[in-house]
Short mmCIF file of C-alpha atoms in Angstrom, two decimals:
data_model
loop_
_atom_site.label_atom_id
_atom_site.label_comp_id
_atom_site.label_asym_id
_atom_site.label_seq_id
_atom_site.Cartn_x
_atom_site.Cartn_y
_atom_site.Cartn_z
CA UNK A 1 -46.17 27.14 51.34
CA UNK A 2 -44.92 26.18 54.45
CA UNK A 3 -40.86 26.16 55.55
CA UNK A 4 -39.98 22.08 54.85
CA UNK A 5 -41.88 22.64 50.91
CA UNK A 6 -39.91 26.25 50.05
CA UNK A 7 -36.67 24.16 51.42
CA UNK A 8 -37.22 20.77 49.05
CA UNK A 9 -37.99 23.05 46.44
CA UNK A 10 -34.49 25.19 46.35
CA UNK A 11 -32.92 21.59 46.50
CA UNK A 12 -34.62 20.57 43.94
CA UNK A 13 -34.12 23.63 41.70
CA UNK A 14 -30.56 23.09 42.43
CA UNK A 15 -30.08 19.67 41.54
CA UNK A 16 -31.72 20.12 38.35
CA UNK A 17 -29.31 23.18 37.28
CA UNK A 18 -26.69 21.05 38.50
CA UNK A 19 -27.15 18.81 36.09
CA UNK A 20 -28.20 21.15 33.50
CA UNK A 21 -24.63 23.17 34.18
CA UNK A 22 -23.18 19.59 34.53
CA UNK A 23 -25.01 18.49 30.62
CA UNK A 24 -24.00 21.30 29.04
CA UNK A 25 -20.17 21.52 30.54
CA UNK A 26 -19.56 18.24 29.02
CA UNK A 27 -21.47 18.71 25.59
CA UNK A 28 -18.82 22.25 25.42
CA UNK A 29 -16.18 19.88 26.38
CA UNK A 30 -16.91 17.01 23.32
CA UNK A 31 -17.81 20.02 20.69
CA UNK A 32 -13.64 21.65 22.47
CA UNK A 33 -11.89 17.99 21.99
CA UNK A 34 -13.63 17.00 19.08
CA UNK A 35 -11.79 20.75 17.89
CA UNK A 36 -8.55 18.99 19.12
CA UNK A 37 -9.52 15.44 17.26
CA UNK A 38 -10.96 16.12 14.14
CA UNK A 39 -12.29 13.80 11.29
CA UNK A 40 -10.74 14.97 8.01
CA UNK A 41 -10.10 13.86 4.91
CA UNK A 42 -13.28 11.17 6.25
CA UNK A 43 -13.69 9.52 2.48
CA UNK A 44 -10.34 9.22 2.12
CA UNK A 45 -9.84 7.71 5.64
CA UNK A 46 -12.13 5.16 5.48
CA UNK A 47 -11.59 4.28 2.32
CA UNK A 48 -7.63 2.87 3.05
CA UNK A 49 -8.87 2.33 6.39
CA UNK A 50 -11.09 -0.29 5.19
CA UNK A 51 -8.93 -1.70 1.83
CA UNK A 52 -6.01 -2.58 3.67
CA UNK A 53 -7.97 -3.24 7.01
CA UNK A 54 -6.44 -1.05 9.45
CA UNK A 55 -9.21 0.26 12.17
CA UNK A 56 -9.96 3.89 10.95
CA UNK A 57 -9.64 5.26 14.57
CA UNK A 58 -5.75 4.24 14.85
CA UNK A 59 -5.73 6.43 11.38
CA UNK A 60 -7.00 9.28 12.41
CA UNK A 61 -4.22 9.80 15.94
CA UNK A 62 -1.43 8.06 13.10
CA UNK A 63 -2.77 11.32 11.14
CA UNK A 64 -3.37 13.83 14.39
CA UNK A 65 -0.26 13.18 15.83
CA UNK A 66 1.54 12.98 12.52
CA UNK A 67 1.05 16.21 11.45
CA UNK A 68 -2.11 17.45 13.35
CA UNK A 69 -4.12 17.20 9.85
CA UNK A 70 -1.77 19.87 7.04
CA UNK A 71 -0.78 18.22 4.50
CA UNK A 72 1.55 20.66 3.74
CA UNK A 73 3.20 19.59 6.76
CA UNK A 74 7.57 18.72 6.96
CA UNK A 75 9.22 16.90 9.35
CA UNK A 76 13.04 18.04 10.30
CA UNK A 77 14.11 14.46 9.44
CA UNK A 78 11.65 15.68 6.52
CA UNK A 79 9.20 13.01 6.57
CA UNK A 80 5.90 14.92 4.54
CA UNK A 81 2.58 15.64 4.70
CA UNK A 82 -0.82 14.50 6.37
CA UNK A 83 1.05 10.92 8.02
CA UNK A 84 4.19 12.25 7.02
CA UNK A 85 5.31 9.68 4.96
CA UNK A 86 9.88 9.60 4.57
CA UNK A 87 9.97 9.83 0.89
CA UNK A 88 12.67 6.14 0.70
CA UNK A 89 9.96 4.46 2.34
CA UNK A 90 7.50 5.96 -0.27
CA UNK A 91 9.11 5.00 -2.92
CA UNK A 92 9.59 1.49 -1.47
CA UNK A 93 6.08 0.62 -0.80
CA UNK A 94 5.52 3.04 -4.25
CA UNK A 95 7.33 -0.14 -5.68
CA UNK A 96 5.66 -2.62 -4.55
CA UNK A 97 2.45 -1.31 -5.76
CA UNK A 98 3.96 -0.95 -9.18
CA UNK A 99 2.85 3.11 -8.72
CA UNK A 100 5.29 5.82 -10.19
CA UNK A 101 6.69 7.12 -7.29
CA UNK A 102 7.65 11.56 -7.02
CA UNK A 103 8.29 12.58 -3.66
CA UNK A 104 6.19 15.70 -4.52
CA UNK A 105 3.23 13.45 -4.61
CA UNK A 106 3.35 13.10 -0.39
CA UNK A 107 1.90 17.05 0.20
CA UNK A 108 -1.81 14.75 -2.03
CA UNK A 109 -3.90 14.15 1.08
CA UNK A 110 -4.83 10.57 -0.86
CA UNK A 111 -1.10 9.63 -1.87
CA UNK A 112 -0.18 10.53 1.40
CA UNK A 113 -3.25 8.70 3.08
CA UNK A 114 -3.33 5.07 0.82
CA UNK A 115 0.61 4.93 1.23
CA UNK A 116 0.95 5.64 4.67
CA UNK A 117 -1.96 3.13 5.48
CA UNK A 118 -0.62 0.45 3.69
CA UNK A 119 2.45 1.29 5.63
CA UNK A 120 -0.05 0.88 8.71
CA UNK A 121 -0.98 -2.37 7.61
CA UNK A 122 2.32 -4.08 6.63
CA UNK A 123 4.03 -2.95 9.80
CA UNK A 124 0.75 -4.65 11.53
CA UNK A 125 1.39 -7.86 9.29
CA UNK A 126 5.35 -7.67 10.15
CA UNK A 127 4.77 -7.64 13.88
CA UNK A 128 0.34 -7.58 15.09
CA UNK A 129 0.85 -5.89 17.99
CA UNK A 130 -0.83 -1.89 17.38
CA UNK A 131 1.77 -0.32 19.91
CA UNK A 132 5.09 -2.05 18.43
CA UNK A 133 3.23 -0.29 15.22
CA UNK A 134 3.81 3.44 16.31
CA UNK A 135 6.88 2.46 17.63
CA UNK A 136 8.33 1.32 14.08
CA UNK A 137 6.04 3.73 11.42
CA UNK A 138 8.55 6.57 14.37
CA UNK A 139 11.70 5.04 13.86
CA UNK A 140 12.25 2.33 11.69
CA UNK A 141 12.17 -1.25 11.03
CA UNK A 142 15.83 -1.59 11.89
CA UNK A 143 16.13 0.06 15.66
CA UNK A 144 12.35 -1.81 15.99
CA UNK A 145 14.11 -5.26 15.16
CA UNK A 146 17.11 -4.76 16.84
CA UNK A 147 15.12 -4.14 20.22
CA UNK A 148 13.35 -7.25 19.28
CA UNK A 149 16.52 -9.40 19.08
CA UNK A 150 17.65 -7.85 22.51
CA UNK A 151 14.89 -9.65 24.04
CA UNK A 152 12.91 -6.16 24.76
CA UNK A 153 9.38 -7.80 23.75
CA UNK A 154 6.46 -10.12 25.62
CA UNK A 155 5.58 -13.34 24.30
CA UNK A 156 2.40 -11.08 22.39
CA UNK A 157 4.82 -9.20 20.54
CA UNK A 158 4.84 -5.65 22.73
CA UNK A 159 7.76 -4.12 23.18
CA UNK A 160 8.07 -4.30 26.61
CA UNK A 161 11.69 -0.91 26.42
CA UNK A 162 11.82 1.18 24.00
CA UNK A 163 15.35 2.65 24.84
CA UNK A 164 14.53 6.45 22.12
CA UNK A 165 12.68 8.92 24.75
CA UNK A 166 10.93 10.37 21.48
CA UNK A 167 9.69 7.28 19.97
CA UNK A 168 7.99 6.50 24.17
CA UNK A 169 6.36 9.79 23.51
CA UNK A 170 4.65 8.87 20.28
CA UNK A 171 3.13 5.55 21.05
CA UNK A 172 1.54 7.53 24.13
CA UNK A 173 0.75 10.13 21.97
CA UNK A 174 -1.33 7.61 19.55
CA UNK A 175 -2.85 5.67 22.10
CA UNK A 176 -3.47 8.96 23.73
CA UNK A 177 -5.57 10.03 20.30
CA UNK A 178 -7.59 6.96 19.81
CA UNK A 179 -8.80 6.85 23.10
CA UNK A 180 -10.53 10.25 22.11
CA UNK A 181 -11.52 9.02 18.90
CA UNK A 182 -12.99 5.74 20.05
CA UNK A 183 -14.72 7.85 23.39
CA UNK A 184 -15.31 11.35 21.08
CA UNK A 185 -17.42 9.18 17.46
CA UNK A 186 -17.89 5.89 18.27
CA UNK A 187 -20.15 6.69 20.69
#
């Protein structure tokens, strides 16, 4: 075999190995990301996402951001469960639906997912822009309504300024999670 053919074979083998290594790296990166951004409680999330017309990836992103899928999570502010529902919000929502209310029910994944997604749908009906919904989900309707009254919103209803750093970062984290879920599961 002449020198040129040997060199060509070496280049082709290296190119093939590079492609294979790249594919393997992408495979493991996706596996790692799927472990970090899982789809847990799928039956419940899909059921209530469909019922309340909230995109599934938004539901997963909020759950991941709020509790990392821990149904026993409790925040320093007293929010409970997978979607970190405040007991007062749960009491209001359960009164609207005519259901019985008991704070301990928020530890039940189905109850928490159902009411969390129901609340997201109500917020979307009110604001019509997901970033504004996420801000309200995090810091409350009163604050968001105040920011809107102060003109901190564009013509589409999206907040142009979120004065609370924690809420601003929350909106960013939820959007990052949505993008990850779309990339990983909507191929």
